[in-house]
Coordinates of C-alpha atoms in Angstrom, one line a residue:
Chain A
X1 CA 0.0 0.0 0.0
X2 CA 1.0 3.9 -0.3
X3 CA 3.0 4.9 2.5
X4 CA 2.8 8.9 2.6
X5 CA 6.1 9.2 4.8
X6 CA 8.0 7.6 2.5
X7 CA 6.8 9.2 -0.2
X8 CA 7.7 12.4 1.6
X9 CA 11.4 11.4 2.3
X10 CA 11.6 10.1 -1.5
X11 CA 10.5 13.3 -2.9
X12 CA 12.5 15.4 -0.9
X13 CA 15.8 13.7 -1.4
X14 CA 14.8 13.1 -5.0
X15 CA 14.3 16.7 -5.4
X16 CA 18.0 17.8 -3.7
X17 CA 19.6 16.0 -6.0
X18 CA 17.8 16.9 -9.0
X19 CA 17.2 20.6 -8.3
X20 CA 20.7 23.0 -8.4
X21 CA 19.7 26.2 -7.7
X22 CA 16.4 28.5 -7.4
X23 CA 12.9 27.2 -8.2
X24 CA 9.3 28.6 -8.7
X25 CA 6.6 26.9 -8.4
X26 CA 3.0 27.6 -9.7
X27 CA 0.4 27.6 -6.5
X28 CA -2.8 27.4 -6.8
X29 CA -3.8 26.8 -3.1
X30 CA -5.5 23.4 -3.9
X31 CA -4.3 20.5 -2.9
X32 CA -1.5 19.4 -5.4
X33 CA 0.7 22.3 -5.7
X34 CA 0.4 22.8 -2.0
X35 CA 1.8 19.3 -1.2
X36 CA 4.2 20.5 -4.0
X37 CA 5.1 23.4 -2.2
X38 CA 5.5 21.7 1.1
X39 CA 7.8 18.9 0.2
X40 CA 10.2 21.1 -2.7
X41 CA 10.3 23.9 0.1
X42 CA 11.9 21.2 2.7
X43 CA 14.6 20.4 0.2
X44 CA 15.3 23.8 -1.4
X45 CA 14.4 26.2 1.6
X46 CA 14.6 29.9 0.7
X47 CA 15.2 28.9 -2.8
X48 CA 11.9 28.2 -4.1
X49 CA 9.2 31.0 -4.9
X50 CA 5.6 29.9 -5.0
X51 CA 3.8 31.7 -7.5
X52 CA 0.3 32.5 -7.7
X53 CA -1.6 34.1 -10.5
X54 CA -4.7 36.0 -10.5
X55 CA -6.2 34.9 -13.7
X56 CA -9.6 36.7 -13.3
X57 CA -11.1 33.4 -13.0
X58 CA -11.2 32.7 -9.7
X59 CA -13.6 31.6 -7.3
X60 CA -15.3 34.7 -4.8
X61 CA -12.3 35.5 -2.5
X62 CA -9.8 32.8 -3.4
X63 CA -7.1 35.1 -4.2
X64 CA -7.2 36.9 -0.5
X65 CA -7.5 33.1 1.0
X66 CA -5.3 31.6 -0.6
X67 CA -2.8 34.3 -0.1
X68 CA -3.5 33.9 3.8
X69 CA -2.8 30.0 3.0
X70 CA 0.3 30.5 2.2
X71 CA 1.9 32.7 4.4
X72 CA 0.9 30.4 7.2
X73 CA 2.7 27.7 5.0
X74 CA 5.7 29.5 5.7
X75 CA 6.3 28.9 1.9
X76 CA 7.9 32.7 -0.1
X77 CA 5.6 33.7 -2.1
X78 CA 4.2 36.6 -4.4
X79 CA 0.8 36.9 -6.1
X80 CA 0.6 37.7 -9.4
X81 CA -2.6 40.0 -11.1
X82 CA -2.5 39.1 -14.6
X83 CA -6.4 39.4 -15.0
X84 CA -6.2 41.8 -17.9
X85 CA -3.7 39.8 -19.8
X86 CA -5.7 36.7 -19.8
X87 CA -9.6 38.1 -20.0
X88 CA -7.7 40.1 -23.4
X89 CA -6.3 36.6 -24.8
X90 CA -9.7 34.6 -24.4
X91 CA -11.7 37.5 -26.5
X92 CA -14.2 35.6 -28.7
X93 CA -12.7 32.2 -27.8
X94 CA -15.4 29.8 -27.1
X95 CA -13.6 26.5 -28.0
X96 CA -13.1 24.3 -25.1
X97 CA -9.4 22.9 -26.4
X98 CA -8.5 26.7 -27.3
X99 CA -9.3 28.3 -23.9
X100 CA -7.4 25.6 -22.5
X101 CA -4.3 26.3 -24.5
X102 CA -4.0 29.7 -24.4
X103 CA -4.5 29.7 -20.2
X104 CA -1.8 26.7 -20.4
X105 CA 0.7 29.5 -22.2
X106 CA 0.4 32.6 -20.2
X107 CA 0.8 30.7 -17.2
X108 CA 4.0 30.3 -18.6
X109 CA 4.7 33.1 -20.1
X110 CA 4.0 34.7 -16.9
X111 CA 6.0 32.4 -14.8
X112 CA 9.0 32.9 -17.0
X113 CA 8.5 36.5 -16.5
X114 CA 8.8 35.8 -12.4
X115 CA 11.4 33.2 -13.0
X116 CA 13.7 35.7 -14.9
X117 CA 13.1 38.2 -12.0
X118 CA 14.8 35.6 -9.6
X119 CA 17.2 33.6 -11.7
X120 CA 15.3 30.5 -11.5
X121 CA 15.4 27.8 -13.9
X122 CA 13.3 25.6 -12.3
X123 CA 9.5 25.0 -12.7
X124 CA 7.6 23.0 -10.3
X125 CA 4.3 21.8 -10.8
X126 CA 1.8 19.5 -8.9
X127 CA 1.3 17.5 -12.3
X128 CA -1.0 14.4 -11.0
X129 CA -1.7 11.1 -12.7
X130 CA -4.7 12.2 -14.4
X131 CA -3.7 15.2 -15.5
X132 CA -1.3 13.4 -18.0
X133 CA -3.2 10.7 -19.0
X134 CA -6.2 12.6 -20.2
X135 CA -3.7 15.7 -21.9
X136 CA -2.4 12.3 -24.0
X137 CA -0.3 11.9 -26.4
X138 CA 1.0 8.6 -28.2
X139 CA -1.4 5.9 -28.7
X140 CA -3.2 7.7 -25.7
X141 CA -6.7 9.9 -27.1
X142 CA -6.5 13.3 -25.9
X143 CA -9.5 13.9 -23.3
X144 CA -8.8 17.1 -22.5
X145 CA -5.4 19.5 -22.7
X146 CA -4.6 19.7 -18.9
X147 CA -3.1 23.5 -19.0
X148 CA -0.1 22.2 -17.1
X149 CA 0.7 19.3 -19.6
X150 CA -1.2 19.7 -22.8
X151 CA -1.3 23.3 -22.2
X152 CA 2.4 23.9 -22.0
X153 CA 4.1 25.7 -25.2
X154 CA 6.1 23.8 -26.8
X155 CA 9.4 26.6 -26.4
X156 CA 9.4 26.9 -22.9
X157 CA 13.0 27.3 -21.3
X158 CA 12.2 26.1 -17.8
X159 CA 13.2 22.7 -16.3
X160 CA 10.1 20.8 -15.0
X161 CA 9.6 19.2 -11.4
X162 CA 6.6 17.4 -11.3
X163 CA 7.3 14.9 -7.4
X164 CA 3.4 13.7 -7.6
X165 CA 3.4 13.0 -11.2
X166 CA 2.4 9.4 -10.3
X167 CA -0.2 10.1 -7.7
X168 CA -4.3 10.3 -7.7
X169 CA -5.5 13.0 -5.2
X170 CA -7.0 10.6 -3.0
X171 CA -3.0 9.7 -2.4
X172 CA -2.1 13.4 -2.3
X173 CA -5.0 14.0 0.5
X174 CA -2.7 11.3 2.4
X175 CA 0.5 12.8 1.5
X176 CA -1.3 16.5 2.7
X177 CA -2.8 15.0 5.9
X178 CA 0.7 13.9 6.9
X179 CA 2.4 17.2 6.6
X180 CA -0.5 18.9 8.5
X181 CA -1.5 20.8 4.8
X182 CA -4.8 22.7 6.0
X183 CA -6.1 22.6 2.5
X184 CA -5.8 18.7 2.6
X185 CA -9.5 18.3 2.0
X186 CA -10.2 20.6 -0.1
X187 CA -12.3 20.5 -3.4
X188 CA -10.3 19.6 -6.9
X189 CA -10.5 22.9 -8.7
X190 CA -9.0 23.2 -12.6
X191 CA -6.1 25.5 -13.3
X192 CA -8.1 27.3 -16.1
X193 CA -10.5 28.1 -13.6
X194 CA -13.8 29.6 -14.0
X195 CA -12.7 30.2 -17.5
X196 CA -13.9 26.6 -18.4
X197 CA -16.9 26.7 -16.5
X198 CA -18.6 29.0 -18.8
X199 CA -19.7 27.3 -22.0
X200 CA -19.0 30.3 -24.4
X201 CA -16.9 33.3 -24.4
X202 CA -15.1 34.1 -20.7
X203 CA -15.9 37.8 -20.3
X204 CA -15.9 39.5 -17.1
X205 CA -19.5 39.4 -17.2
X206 CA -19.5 35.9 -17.7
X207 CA -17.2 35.1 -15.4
X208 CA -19.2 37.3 -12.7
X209 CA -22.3 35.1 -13.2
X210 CA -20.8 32.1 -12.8
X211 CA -18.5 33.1 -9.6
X212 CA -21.7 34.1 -7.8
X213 CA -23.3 31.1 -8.7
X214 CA -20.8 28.4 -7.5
X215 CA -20.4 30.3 -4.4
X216 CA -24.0 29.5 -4.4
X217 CA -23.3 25.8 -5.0
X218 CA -20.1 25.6 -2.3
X219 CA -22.4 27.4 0.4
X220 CA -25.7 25.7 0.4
X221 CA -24.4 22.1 0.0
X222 CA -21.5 23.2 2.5
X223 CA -24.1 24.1 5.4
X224 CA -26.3 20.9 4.2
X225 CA -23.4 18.7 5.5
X226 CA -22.5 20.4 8.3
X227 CA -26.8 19.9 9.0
X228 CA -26.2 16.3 8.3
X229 CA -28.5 16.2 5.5
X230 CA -25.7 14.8 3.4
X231 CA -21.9 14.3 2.7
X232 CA -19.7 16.6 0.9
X233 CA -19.5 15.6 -2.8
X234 CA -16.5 15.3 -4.3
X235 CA -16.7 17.9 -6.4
X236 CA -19.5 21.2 -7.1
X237 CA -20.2 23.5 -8.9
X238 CA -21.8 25.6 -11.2
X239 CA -21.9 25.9 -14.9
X240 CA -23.0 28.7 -17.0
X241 CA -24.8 27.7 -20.0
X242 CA -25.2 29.6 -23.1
X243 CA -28.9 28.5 -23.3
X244 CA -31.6 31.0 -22.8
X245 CA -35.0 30.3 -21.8
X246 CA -38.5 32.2 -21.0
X247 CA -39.2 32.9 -17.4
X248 CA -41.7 34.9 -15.5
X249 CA -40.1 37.5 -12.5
X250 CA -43.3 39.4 -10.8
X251 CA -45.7 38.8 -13.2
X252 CA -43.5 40.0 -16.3
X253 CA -41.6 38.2 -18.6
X254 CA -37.6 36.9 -18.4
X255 CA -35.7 35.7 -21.0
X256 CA -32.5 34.6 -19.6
X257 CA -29.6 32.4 -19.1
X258 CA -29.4 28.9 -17.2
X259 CA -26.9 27.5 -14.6
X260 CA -26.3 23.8 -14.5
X261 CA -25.6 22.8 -11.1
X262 CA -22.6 19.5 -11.0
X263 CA -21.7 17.2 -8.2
X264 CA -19.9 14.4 -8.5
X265 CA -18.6 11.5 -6.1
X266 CA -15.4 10.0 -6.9
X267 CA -11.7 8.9 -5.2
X268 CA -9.3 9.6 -8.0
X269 CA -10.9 11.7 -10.5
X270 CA -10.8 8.8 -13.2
X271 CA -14.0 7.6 -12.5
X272 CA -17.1 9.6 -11.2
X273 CA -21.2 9.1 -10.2
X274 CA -23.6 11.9 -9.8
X275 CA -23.9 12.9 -6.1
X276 CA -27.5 12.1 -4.7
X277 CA -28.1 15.4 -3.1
X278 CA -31.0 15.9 -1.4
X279 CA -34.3 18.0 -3.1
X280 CA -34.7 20.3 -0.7
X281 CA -30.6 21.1 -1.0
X282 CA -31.2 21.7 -4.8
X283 CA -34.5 23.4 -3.9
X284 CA -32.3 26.5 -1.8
X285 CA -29.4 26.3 -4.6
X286 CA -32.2 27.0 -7.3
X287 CA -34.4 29.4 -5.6
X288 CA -30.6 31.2 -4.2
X289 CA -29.6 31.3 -7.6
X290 CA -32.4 32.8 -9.6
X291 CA -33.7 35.0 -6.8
X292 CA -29.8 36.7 -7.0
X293 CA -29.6 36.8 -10.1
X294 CA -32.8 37.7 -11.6
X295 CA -31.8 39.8 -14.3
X296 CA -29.5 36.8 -15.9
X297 CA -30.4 33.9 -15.0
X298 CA -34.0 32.3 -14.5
X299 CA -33.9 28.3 -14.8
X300 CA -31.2 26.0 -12.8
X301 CA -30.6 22.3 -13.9
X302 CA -29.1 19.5 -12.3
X303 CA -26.3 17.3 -14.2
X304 CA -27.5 13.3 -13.7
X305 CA -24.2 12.0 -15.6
X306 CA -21.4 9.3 -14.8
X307 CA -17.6 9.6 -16.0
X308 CA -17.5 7.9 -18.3
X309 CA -19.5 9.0 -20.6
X310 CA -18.9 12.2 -19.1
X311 CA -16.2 14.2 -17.2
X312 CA -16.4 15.8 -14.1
X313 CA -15.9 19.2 -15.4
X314 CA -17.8 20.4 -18.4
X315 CA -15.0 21.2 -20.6
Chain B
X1 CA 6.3 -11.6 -8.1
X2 CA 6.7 -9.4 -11.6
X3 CA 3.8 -8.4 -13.5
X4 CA 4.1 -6.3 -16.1
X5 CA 0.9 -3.8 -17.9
X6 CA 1.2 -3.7 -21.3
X7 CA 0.4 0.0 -22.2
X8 CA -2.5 0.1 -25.3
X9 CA -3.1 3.8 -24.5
X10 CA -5.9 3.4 -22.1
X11 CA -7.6 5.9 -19.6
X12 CA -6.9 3.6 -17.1
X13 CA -3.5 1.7 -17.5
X14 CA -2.6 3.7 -15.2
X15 CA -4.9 2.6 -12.5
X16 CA -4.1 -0.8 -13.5
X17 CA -0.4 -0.5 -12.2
X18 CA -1.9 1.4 -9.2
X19 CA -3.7 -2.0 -8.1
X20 CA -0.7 -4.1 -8.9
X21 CA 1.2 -2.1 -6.8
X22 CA -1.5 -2.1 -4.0
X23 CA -1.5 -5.5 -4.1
X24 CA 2.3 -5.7 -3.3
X25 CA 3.4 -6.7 -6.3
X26 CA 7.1 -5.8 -8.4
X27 CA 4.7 -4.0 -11.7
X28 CA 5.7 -1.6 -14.2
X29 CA 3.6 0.3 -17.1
X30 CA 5.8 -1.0 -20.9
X31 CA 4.7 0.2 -24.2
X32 CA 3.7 -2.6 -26.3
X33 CA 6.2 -2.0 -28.8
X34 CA 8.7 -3.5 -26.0
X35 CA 10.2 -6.4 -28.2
X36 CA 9.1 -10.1 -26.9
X37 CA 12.4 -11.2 -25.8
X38 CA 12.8 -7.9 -23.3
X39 CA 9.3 -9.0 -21.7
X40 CA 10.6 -10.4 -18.3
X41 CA 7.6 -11.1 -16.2
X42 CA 5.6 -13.8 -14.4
X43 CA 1.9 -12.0 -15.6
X44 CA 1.2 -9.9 -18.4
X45 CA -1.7 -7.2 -18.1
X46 CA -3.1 -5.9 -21.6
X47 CA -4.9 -3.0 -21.1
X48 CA -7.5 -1.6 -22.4
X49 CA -7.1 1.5 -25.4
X50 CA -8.4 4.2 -27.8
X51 CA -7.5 2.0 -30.2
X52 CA -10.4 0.3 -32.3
X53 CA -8.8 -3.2 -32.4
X54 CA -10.6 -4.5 -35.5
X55 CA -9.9 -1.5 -37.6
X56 CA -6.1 -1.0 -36.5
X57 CA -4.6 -4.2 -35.5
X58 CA -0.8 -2.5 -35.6
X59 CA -1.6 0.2 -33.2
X60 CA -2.0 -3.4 -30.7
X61 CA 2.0 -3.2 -31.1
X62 CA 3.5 -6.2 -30.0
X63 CA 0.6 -7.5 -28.0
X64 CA -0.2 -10.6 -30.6
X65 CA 3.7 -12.1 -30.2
X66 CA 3.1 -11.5 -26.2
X67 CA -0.6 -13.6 -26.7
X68 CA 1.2 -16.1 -29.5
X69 CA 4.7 -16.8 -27.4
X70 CA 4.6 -16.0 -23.6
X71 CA 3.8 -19.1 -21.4
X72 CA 2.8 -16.8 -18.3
X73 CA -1.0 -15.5 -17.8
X74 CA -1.9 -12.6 -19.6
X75 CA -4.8 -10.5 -18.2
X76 CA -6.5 -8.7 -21.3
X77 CA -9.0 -5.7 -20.4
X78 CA -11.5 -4.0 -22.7
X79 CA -9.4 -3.4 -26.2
X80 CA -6.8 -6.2 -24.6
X81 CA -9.2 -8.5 -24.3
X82 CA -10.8 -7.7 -27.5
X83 CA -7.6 -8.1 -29.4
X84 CA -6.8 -11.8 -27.5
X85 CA -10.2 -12.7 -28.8
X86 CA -9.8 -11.2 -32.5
X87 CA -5.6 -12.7 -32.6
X88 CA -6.6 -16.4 -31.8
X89 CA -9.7 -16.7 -34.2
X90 CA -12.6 -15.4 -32.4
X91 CA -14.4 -12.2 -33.2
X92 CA -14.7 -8.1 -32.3
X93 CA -17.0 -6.0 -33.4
X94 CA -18.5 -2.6 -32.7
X95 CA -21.0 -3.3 -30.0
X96 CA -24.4 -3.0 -31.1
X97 CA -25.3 -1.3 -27.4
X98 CA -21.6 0.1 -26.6
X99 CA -21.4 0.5 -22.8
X100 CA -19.8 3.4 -20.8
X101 CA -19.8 3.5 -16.8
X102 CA -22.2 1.7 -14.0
X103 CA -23.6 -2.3 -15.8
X104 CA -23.8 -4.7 -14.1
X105 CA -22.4 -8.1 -14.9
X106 CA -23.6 -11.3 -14.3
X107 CA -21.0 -14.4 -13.7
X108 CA -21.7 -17.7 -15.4
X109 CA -18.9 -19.6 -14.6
X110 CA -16.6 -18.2 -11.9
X111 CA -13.7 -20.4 -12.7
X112 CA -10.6 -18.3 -11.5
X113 CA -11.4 -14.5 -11.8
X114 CA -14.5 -14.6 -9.9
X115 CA -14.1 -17.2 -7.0
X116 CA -16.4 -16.5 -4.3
X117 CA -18.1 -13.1 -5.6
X118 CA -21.5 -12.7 -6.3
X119 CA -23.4 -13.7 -9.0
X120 CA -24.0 -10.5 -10.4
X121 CA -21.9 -7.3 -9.4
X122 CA -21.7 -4.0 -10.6
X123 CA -18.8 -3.0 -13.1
X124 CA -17.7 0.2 -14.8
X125 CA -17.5 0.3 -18.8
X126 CA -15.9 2.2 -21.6
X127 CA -16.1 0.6 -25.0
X128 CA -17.0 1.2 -28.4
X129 CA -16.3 -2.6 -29.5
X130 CA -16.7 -5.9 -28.0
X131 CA -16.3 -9.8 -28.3
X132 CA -19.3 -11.5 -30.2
X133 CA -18.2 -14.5 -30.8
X134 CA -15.0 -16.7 -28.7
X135 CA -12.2 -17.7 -29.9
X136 CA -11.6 -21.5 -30.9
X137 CA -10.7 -23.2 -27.0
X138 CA -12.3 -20.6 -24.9
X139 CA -15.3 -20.7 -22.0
X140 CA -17.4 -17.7 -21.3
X141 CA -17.4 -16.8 -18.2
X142 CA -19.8 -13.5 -17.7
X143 CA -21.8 -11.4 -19.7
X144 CA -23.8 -8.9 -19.8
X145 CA -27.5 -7.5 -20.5
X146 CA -26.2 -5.6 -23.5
X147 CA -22.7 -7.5 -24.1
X148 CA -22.5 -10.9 -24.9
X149 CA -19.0 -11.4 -23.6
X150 CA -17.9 -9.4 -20.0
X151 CA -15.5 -12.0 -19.3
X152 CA -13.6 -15.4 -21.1
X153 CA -10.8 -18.2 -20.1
X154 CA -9.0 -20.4 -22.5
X155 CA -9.9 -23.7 -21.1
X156 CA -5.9 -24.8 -21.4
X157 CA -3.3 -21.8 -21.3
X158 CA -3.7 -19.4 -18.5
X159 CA -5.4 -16.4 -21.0
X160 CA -7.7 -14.2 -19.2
X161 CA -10.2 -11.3 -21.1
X162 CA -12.6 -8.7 -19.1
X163 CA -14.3 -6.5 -21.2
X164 CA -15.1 -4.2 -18.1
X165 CA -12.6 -3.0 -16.1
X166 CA -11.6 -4.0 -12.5
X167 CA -9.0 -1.7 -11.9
X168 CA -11.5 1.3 -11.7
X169 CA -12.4 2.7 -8.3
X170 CA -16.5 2.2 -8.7
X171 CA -16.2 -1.6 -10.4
X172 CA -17.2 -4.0 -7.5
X173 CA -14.6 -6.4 -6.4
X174 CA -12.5 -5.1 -8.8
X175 CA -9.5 -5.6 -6.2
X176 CA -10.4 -9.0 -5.4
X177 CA -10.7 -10.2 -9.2
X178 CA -7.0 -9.0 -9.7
X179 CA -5.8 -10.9 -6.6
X180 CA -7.4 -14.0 -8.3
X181 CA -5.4 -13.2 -11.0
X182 CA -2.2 -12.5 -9.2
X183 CA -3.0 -16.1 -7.5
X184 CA -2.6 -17.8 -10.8
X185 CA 0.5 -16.2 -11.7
X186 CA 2.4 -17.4 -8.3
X187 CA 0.8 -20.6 -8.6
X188 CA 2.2 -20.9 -12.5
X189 CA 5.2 -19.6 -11.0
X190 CA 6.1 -22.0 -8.3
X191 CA 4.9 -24.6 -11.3

């Protein structure tokens, strides 16, 4: 069986040996690159950086939390806005593959930019086992381009360091409960972010709807478990959905977007069921979600669908 | 104990060499272009793949030499197990009803694989092509509502096919069926 420990003391030696000189690595507060963080920082000390970047796409006050995460990780780090740079990039790109792509690059480009700062030639990354295996490659089919594998441009000058490159996150959450990580339990959340949760164009508009609505999502099936009503999924979420449909708001007419509301239980991410969540928890997501946000959206639907045939995430 | 997974670009090879290794066994993931004579093992896994096995035998890579030559048991799953069939005379098709996640799978003859499980048992899918009809020698040994063969033996040589797939974390005794497996092999190995 796994043995987190000696995991640990693998990766950290591995990483000595391998690693000569300053790192970065990309921190996104989940669970992965935390770990990541945790075990490259006890080999390399005060010469990795962990950097996170504000894409524009993420969740309602990740940035400020995550930023507090990490300075009680005792981990440098710097946050990085680069909002602008990547809601300008994603204009009128709807294709799933595309947005993918493009966010896989400027992280790069970006980290290259905050490597060059600090003479680092080293890029860690908490690269899982599922991440490469559905980016592909070889006989392999492409599922979707992970941004930190199948997103990566092909001229990047940075070394890669990817310890949990073998690992499924139910074997991370071990790794992250045996170096006290306080985001051990935390929800899998994609590097592209929001970005993918909107089935069209991400604009800051778009990107606003969606926000408020998983927030939605996290906080009413959140306070259901702590009520005991049920257990927390493995993964939920909201997803905007180009579709319009015709409502009726106080007795006059709406014509406006819908939300489809995901949960999903799994252990590894490779296989997945629908979450049976209670009616009266989708009940309060539903009426929460229209009631806030009237003027966009007016119907809420609930995704019934296994991986396979489906992913977890929509695109 | 050495058992080695023949890589056919599956989803879940990966998971495959995960259970191995759970079950405290020496594994290792090989692409199957590794030439026969460097195949040093005392099981073979074949797993499962993107590859449509009837349409493009060569992308199987060296897995027809492995099922032709190798005198240790070889484990085929999904396009592995469809490829053993179609290599020694049976037949693969696209499935009529293709099958992807939660079926459930009945056993007929629990031989091996399923020793002690229950009669029927819930397995995850993921194919676009199945076995329809057995190859020359071989005993079915589970099927499904929609797919006429979920599992085979040969009656003689130790060749095993699944068309679901054990390895994943929602098939029922998935754990238990590769233990059965990993039972032959030492048994075969101590001879």
């Amino acid at each position: 069986m796994f043995d987190p420990q000696k995991f640990i003391d693998d990766q950290v030696e591995k990483t000595r040996s391998e690693v000569k000189g300053k790192a970065i690595i990309a921190a996104s507060g989940g669970v992965d690159s935390t770990v990541c963080a945790a075990i490259v920082s006890r080999a390399l000390g005060d010469q990795l950086i962990a950097v996170y970047v504000d894409t524009g796409f993420m969740r309602k006050g990740e940035t400020k939390a995550v930023d507090g995460m990490l300075k009680r990780l005792g981990v440098n780090h710097i946050v990085v806005d680069a909002s602008d740079e990547y809601f300008t990039a994603l204009e009128g790109v709807t294709d799933p593959e595309s947005k993918r792509k493009i966010i896989g690059e400027k992280f790069i480009r970006v980290f290259e930019r905050e490597a060059a700062k600090s003479g680092a030639e080293y890029l860690v990354q908490g690269t899982i086992a599922p991440d490469w295996i559905e980016s592909g490659g070889g006989l392999r089919d492409t599922i979707k381009s992970h941004h930190n594998v199948g997103g990566l441009p092909s001229d990047m000058s940075m070394k890669l360091v990817e310890p949990l490159r073998d690992l499924y996150k139910d074997e991370v959450r071990k790794v992250a409960r045996a170096l006290g990580i306080e985001v051990a339990e935390r929800q899998p959340f994609p590097g592209p972010a929001l970005a993918i949760r909107i089935m069209g164009e991400p604009t800051r508009e778009s990107v606003d709807i969606v926000r408020e609505a998983c927030a939605i999502v996290e906080e009413e099936i959140e306070k259901a478990a702590a009520a005991g009503k049920m257990n927390i999924p493995w993964q939920y979420f909201a997803v905007l959905l180009p579709v319009k449909s015709v409502g009726v708001q106080g007795d006059v007419r709406a014509y406006g977007y819908t939300i489809a509301v995901r949960a999903v239980e799994s252990v590894d991410a490779m296989s997945a069921t629908y979450m049976r969540i209670p009616h009266e928890v989708l009940e309060s997501i539903s009426t929460r979600i229209t009631n806030r946000m009237k003027a966009k959206v007016n119907r809420v639907v609930y995704d019934i669908t296994d991986k396979p045939p489906a992913t977890i995430e929509w695109e | 104990m050495r058992i080695l997974v023949v890589d056919n670009g599956g989803q879940w090879t990966h998971r495959e060499w995960r259970v191995l290794r759970d079950l405290g066994v020496e594994t290792s993931i090989v692409p199957n272009s590794t030439p026969l004579e460097s195949i040093s093992a005392d099981g073979l896994v074949l797993s499962g793949g993107a590859p449509r096995v009837g349409l493009d035998e060569e992308a199987m890579g060296m897995c027809g030499a492995y099922i032709d030559k190798l005198e240790v048991p070889i484990l085929g799953i999904c396009a592995g197990h469809q490829y053993m069939a179609l290599r020694l005379g049976g037949k693969a098709v696209p499935s009529a009803t293709p099958e992807f996640g939660k079926t459930l799978v009945s056993v007929v003859d629990e031989d091996d694989l399923f020793k002690g499980l229950p009669e029927t048992f819930v397995a995850w899918e993921s194919h676009n092509d199945e076995v329809t009809e057995l190859p020359p020698g071989f005993k079915l040994l589970a099927n499904s509502e929609t797919c006429p063969v979920q599992a085979m033996k040969h009656e003689t040589r130790p060749l095993y096919g699944l068309q679901f797939h054990p390895e994943v974390e929602h098939t029922d005794n998935g754990y238990e069926i590769f233990q059965a497996f990993l039972d032959v092999c030492e048994a075969r190995k101590k001879g």
